[in-house]
Amino acid sequence: MPLAIKQSVNSFADFDIAEAIESVTTKLVGYTETVRTLHDRFTPGASVVLIGGLAKERPYPGSTMVTAFNSGITGLVKTLAVEIAPHRINAIHPGVVGDSAKWRDAPEHPHLARTPIGRLVTTAEVVDATDFVLRNTGVNALDLFVDGGLRVT
């Protein structure tokens, strides 16, 4: 149940508090409220997947709030795993998705050379990872990175 969020540059040096509040409210408060609102409608096998991002582990210039709220998703998943039990909740943290609308027309993404698999991940791979955490009933409170190994380079 991902929520749309704009990913704008909001660096420490040029910090825009209104934009920061909007971003955190949309992602963290929005995810929490969505789960809370829908929780009483969950079927016995229901599971939740939140979408974070690689900026959680690999900050970049201007990612102050993106890094902060994607890191916050880890804490949110852990607390909700306890609070909505026995329902499961996991997070997917994609890296740069090469065939996404944002990147598919970019000639050479700077992460391409550092990605151990030799390419950027695809939308299909992020969808497959999401399907995995939804299907596998033994997976709960997981941060799953779909980044081609970029976070270790």
Short mmCIF file of C-alpha atoms in Angstrom, two decimals:
data_model
loop_
_atom_site.label_atom_id
_atom_site.label_comp_id
_atom_site.label_asym_id
_atom_site.label_seq_id
_atom_site.Cartn_x
_atom_site.Cartn_y
_atom_site.Cartn_z
CA MET A 1 0.00 0.00 0.00
CA PRO A 2 2.58 2.57 -1.05
CA LEU A 3 1.77 6.23 -0.87
CA ALA A 4 2.95 8.73 -3.43
CA ILE A 5 5.57 11.13 -2.22
CA LYS A 6 7.57 13.70 -4.05
CA GLN A 7 11.28 13.29 -3.68
CA SER A 8 12.67 16.76 -3.73
CA VAL A 9 16.07 17.92 -2.64
CA ASN A 10 16.00 19.21 0.93
CA SER A 11 19.54 19.58 2.16
CA PHE A 12 20.66 20.53 5.63
CA ALA A 13 22.16 23.79 4.35
CA ASP A 14 18.96 24.86 2.56
CA PHE A 15 16.48 23.13 4.84
CA ASP A 16 12.82 23.79 4.02
CA ILE A 17 10.81 22.95 7.14
CA ALA A 18 7.42 23.07 5.42
CA GLU A 19 8.57 20.62 2.77
CA ALA A 20 10.13 18.40 5.45
CA ILE A 21 6.89 18.29 7.44
CA GLU A 22 4.92 17.48 4.29
CA SER A 23 7.30 14.63 3.36
CA VAL A 24 7.37 13.04 6.82
CA THR A 25 3.63 13.45 7.24
CA THR A 26 2.90 11.90 3.87
CA LYS A 27 5.18 8.90 4.28
CA LEU A 28 5.38 7.99 7.97
CA VAL A 29 2.15 9.43 9.31
CA GLY A 30 0.35 8.46 6.10
CA TYR A 31 1.51 4.85 6.25
CA THR A 32 0.59 4.60 9.93
CA GLU A 33 -2.86 6.07 9.42
CA THR A 34 -3.52 3.87 6.39
CA VAL A 35 -2.65 0.70 8.32
CA ARG A 36 -4.68 1.89 11.33
CA THR A 37 -7.71 2.72 9.20
CA LEU A 38 -7.68 -0.58 7.34
CA HIS A 39 -6.61 -2.87 10.20
CA ASP A 40 -10.14 -3.84 11.27
CA ARG A 41 -10.79 -5.01 7.69
CA PHE A 42 -7.76 -7.32 7.53
CA THR A 43 -8.54 -10.94 6.78
CA PRO A 44 -6.71 -13.54 8.91
CA GLY A 45 -3.88 -13.92 6.37
CA ALA A 46 -3.53 -10.23 5.54
CA SER A 47 -0.07 -8.75 5.26
CA VAL A 48 1.25 -5.22 4.77
CA VAL A 49 4.21 -4.02 2.69
CA LEU A 50 5.60 -0.51 3.04
CA ILE A 51 7.90 0.97 0.43
CA GLY A 52 11.02 2.77 1.63
CA GLY A 53 14.15 3.33 -0.36
CA LEU A 54 17.88 2.83 -0.54
CA ALA A 55 18.53 6.37 0.72
CA LYS A 56 17.94 4.80 4.15
CA GLU A 57 21.40 3.24 3.83
CA ARG A 58 23.01 5.39 1.14
CA PRO A 59 22.35 9.10 1.74
CA TYR A 60 23.12 11.49 -1.08
CA PRO A 61 23.45 15.28 -1.21
CA GLY A 62 20.02 16.77 -0.53
CA SER A 63 18.50 13.55 0.83
CA THR A 64 18.18 14.78 4.41
CA MET A 65 14.47 14.07 4.73
CA VAL A 66 14.31 11.17 2.25
CA THR A 67 17.01 9.39 4.25
CA ALA A 68 15.29 10.23 7.55
CA PHE A 69 11.81 9.04 6.63
CA ASN A 70 13.06 5.92 4.84
CA SER A 71 15.01 5.09 8.01
CA GLY A 72 11.83 5.73 9.99
CA ILE A 73 10.05 3.05 7.99
CA THR A 74 12.31 0.47 9.65
CA GLY A 75 11.13 1.56 13.09
CA LEU A 76 7.53 1.74 11.94
CA VAL A 77 7.66 -1.82 10.57
CA LYS A 78 9.14 -3.12 13.81
CA THR A 79 6.54 -1.50 16.05
CA LEU A 80 3.62 -2.38 13.78
CA ALA A 81 4.81 -6.00 13.61
CA VAL A 82 4.13 -6.13 17.34
CA GLU A 83 0.99 -3.99 17.32
CA ILE A 84 -0.87 -5.62 14.42
CA ALA A 85 0.17 -9.21 15.21
CA PRO A 86 -0.66 -11.81 14.08
CA HIS A 87 -0.78 -9.87 10.81
CA ARG A 88 2.61 -9.41 9.18
CA ILE A 89 4.31 -6.25 7.95
CA ASN A 90 7.50 -5.83 5.93
CA ALA A 91 9.33 -3.11 4.05
CA ILE A 92 10.84 -3.11 0.58
CA HIS A 93 13.71 -0.68 0.01
CA PRO A 94 14.39 -0.38 -3.72
CA GLY A 95 17.56 1.08 -5.11
CA VAL A 96 17.52 2.99 -8.38
CA VAL A 97 14.84 1.34 -10.53
CA GLY A 98 16.25 1.62 -14.03
CA ASP A 99 12.98 1.25 -15.93
CA SER A 100 10.98 3.61 -13.69
CA ALA A 101 9.53 6.79 -15.16
CA LYS A 102 12.18 8.78 -13.30
CA TRP A 103 15.18 6.89 -14.68
CA ARG A 104 14.27 4.97 -17.86
CA ASP A 105 15.32 7.80 -20.19
CA ALA A 106 18.49 8.71 -18.27
CA PRO A 107 21.49 7.90 -20.48
CA GLU A 108 23.92 6.58 -17.84
CA HIS A 109 22.91 6.63 -14.20
CA PRO A 110 25.94 7.25 -11.94
CA HIS A 111 25.11 4.17 -9.81
CA LEU A 112 25.27 1.83 -12.78
CA ALA A 113 29.05 1.41 -12.60
CA ARG A 114 28.91 0.66 -8.84
CA THR A 115 26.10 -1.89 -8.95
CA PRO A 116 27.53 -5.42 -8.51
CA ILE A 117 24.93 -6.99 -10.83
CA GLY A 118 26.08 -4.65 -13.62
CA ARG A 119 22.70 -3.00 -14.11
CA LEU A 120 19.99 -1.17 -12.23
CA VAL A 121 17.11 -3.17 -10.78
CA THR A 122 13.81 -3.35 -12.61
CA THR A 123 10.23 -2.65 -11.63
CA ALA A 124 9.48 -6.36 -12.11
CA GLU A 125 12.16 -7.24 -9.54
CA VAL A 126 10.66 -4.84 -6.99
CA VAL A 127 7.21 -6.30 -7.66
CA ASP A 128 8.60 -9.84 -7.29
CA ALA A 129 10.19 -8.94 -3.93
CA THR A 130 6.89 -7.46 -2.80
CA ASP A 131 5.08 -10.62 -3.84
CA PHE A 132 7.63 -12.70 -1.91
CA VAL A 133 7.09 -10.89 1.40
CA LEU A 134 3.33 -11.03 0.92
CA ARG A 135 3.32 -14.78 0.17
CA ASN A 136 5.94 -16.08 2.59
CA THR A 137 4.16 -16.32 5.92
CA GLY A 138 7.43 -16.77 7.81
CA VAL A 139 8.68 -13.31 6.87
CA ASN A 140 7.77 -10.50 9.27
CA ALA A 141 9.34 -7.18 10.29
CA LEU A 142 11.87 -7.43 7.45
CA ASP A 143 13.71 -4.67 5.60
CA LEU A 144 14.29 -6.18 2.16
CA PHE A 145 16.66 -4.32 -0.14
CA VAL A 146 16.15 -4.67 -3.88
CA ASP A 147 19.18 -2.77 -5.07
CA GLY A 148 21.42 -5.16 -6.97
CA GLY A 149 23.91 -4.96 -4.11
CA LEU A 150 24.46 -1.22 -4.47
CA ARG A 151 24.34 -0.62 -0.73
CA VAL A 152 27.50 -2.68 -0.18
CA THR A 153 29.67 -0.85 -2.71
#
